mmCIF file of C-alpha atoms in Angstrom:
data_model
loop_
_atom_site.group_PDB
_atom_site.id
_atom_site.type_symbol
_atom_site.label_atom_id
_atom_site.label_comp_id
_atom_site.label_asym_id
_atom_site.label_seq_id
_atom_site.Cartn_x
_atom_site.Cartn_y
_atom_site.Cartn_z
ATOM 1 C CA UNK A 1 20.344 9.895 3.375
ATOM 2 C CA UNK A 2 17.116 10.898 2.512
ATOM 3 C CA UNK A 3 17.773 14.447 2.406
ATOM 4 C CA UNK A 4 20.370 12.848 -0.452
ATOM 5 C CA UNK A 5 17.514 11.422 -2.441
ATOM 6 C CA UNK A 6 15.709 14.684 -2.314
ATOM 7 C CA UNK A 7 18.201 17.157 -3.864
ATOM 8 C CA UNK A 8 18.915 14.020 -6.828
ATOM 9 C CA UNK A 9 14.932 14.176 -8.250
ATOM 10 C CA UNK A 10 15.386 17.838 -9.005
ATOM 11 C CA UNK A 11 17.053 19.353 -12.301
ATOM 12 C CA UNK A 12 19.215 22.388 -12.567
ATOM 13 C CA UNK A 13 21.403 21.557 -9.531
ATOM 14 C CA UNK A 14 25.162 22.160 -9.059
ATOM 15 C CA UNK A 15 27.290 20.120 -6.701
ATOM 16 C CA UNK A 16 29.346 22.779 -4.173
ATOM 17 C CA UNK A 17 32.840 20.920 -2.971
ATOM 18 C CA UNK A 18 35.554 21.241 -1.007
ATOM 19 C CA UNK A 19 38.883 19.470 -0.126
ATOM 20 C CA UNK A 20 41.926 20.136 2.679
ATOM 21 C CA UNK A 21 44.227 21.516 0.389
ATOM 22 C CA UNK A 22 41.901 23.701 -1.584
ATOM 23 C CA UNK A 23 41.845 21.535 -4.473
ATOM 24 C CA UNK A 24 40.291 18.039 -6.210
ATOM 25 C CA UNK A 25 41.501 14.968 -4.788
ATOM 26 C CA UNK A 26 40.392 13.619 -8.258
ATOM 27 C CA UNK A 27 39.668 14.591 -11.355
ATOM 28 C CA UNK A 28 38.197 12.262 -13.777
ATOM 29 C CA UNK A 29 37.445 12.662 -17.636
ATOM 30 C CA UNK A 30 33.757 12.548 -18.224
ATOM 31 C CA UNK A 31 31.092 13.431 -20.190
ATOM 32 C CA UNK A 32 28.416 15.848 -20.004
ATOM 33 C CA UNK A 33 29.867 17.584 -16.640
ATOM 34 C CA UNK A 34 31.793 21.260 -16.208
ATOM 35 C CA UNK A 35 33.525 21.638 -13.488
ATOM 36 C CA UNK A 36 35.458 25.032 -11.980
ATOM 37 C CA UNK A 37 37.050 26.918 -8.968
ATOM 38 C CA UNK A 38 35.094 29.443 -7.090
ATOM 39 C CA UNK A 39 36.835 32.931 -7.792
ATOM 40 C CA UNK A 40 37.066 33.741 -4.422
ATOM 41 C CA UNK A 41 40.715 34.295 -5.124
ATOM 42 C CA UNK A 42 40.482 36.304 -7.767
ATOM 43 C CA UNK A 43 39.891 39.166 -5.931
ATOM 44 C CA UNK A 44 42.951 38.179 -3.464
ATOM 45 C CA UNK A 45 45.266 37.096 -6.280
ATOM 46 C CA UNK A 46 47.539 39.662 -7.741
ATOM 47 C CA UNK A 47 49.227 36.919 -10.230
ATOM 48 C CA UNK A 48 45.498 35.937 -11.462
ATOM 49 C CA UNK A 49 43.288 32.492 -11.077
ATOM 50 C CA UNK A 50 41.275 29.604 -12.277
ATOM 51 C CA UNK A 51 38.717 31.586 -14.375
ATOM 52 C CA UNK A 52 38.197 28.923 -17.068
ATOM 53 C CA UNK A 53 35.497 26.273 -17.028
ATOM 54 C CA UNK A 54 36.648 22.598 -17.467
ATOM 55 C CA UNK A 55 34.967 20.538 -19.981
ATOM 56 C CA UNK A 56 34.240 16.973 -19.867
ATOM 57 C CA UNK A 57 35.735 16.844 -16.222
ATOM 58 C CA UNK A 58 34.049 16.318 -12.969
ATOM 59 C CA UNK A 59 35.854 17.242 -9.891
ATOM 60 C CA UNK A 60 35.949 15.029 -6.635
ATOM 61 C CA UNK A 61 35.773 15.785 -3.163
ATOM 62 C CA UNK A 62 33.037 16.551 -0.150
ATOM 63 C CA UNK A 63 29.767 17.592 -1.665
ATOM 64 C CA UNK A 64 28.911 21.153 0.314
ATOM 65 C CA UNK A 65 25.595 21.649 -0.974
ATOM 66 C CA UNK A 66 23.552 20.779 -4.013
ATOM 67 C CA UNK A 67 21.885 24.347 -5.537
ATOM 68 C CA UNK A 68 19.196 24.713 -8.483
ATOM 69 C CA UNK A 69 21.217 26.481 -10.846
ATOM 70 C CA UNK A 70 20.112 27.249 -14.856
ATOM 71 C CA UNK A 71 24.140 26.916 -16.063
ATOM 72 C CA UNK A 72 27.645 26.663 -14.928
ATOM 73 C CA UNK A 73 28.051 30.263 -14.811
ATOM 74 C CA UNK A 74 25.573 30.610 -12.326
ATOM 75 C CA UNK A 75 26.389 27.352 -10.124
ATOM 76 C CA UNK A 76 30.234 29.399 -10.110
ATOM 77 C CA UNK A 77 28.896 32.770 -9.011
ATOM 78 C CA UNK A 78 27.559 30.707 -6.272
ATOM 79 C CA UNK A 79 30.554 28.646 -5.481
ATOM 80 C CA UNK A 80 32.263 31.918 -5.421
ATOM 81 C CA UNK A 81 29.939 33.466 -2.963
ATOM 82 C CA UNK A 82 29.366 30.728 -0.422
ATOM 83 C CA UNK A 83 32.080 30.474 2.276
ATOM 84 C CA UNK A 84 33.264 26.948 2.319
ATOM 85 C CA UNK A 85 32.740 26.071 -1.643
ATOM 86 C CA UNK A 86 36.323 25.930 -3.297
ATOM 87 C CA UNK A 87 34.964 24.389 -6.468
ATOM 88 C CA UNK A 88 32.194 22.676 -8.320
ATOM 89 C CA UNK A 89 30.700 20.221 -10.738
ATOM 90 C CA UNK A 90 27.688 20.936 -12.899
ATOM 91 C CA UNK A 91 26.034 18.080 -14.861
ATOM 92 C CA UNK A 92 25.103 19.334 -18.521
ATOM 93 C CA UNK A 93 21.375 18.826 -19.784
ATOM 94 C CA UNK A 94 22.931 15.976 -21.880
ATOM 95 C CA UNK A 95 24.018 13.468 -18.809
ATOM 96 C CA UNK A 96 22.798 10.728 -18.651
ATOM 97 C CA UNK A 97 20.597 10.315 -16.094
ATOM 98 C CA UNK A 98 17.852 12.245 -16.243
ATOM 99 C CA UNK A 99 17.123 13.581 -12.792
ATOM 100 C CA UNK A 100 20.628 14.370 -12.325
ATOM 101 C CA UNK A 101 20.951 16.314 -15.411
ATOM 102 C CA UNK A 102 21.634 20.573 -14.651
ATOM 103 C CA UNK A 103 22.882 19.053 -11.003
#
């Protein structure tokens, strides 16, 4: 838990997720948050894939990892890259709560 606590007092962090099935098990409607898919299957997919970036929605599922990121852009490219990250949620400099804002 504590290791929890010190990941939330930084800024410019993006939450990393996974699920079973590859997707959200919820999506809720919420502002100040981007969420997005990794595009690990873009380079699989001959049909295409999730490229766009969901505003006002956060994704929900198991929190892989919590990175320092400057946008959403760069909290994808690192979904993308990391192994088990399927998708992501990136809190906005205009959430709320201060230390979580850029998580």
């Amino acid at each position: 838990m504590q290791s929890n606590l010190f990941f939330y007092t930084f800024r410019n962090n993006c939450l990393l997720k996974q699920s079973p099935n590859g997707t959200p098990t919820s999506i809720k409607v919420l502002d100040n948050v981007v969420s997005g898919f990794s595009l690990k299957p873009c380079a699989l997919s001959e049909i295409g894939c999730h490229m766009d970036l969901f505003q006002q929605l956060a994704f929900s599922d198991v929190d892989v990892a919590r990175v320092v990121t400057p946008d959403a852009l760069v909290c994808r490219t690192i979904c993308t890259y990391r192994a088990n990250c399927l998708f992501f949620t990136f809190h906005t400099n205009e959430w709320d709560v201060e230390s979580e804002r850029r998580v």
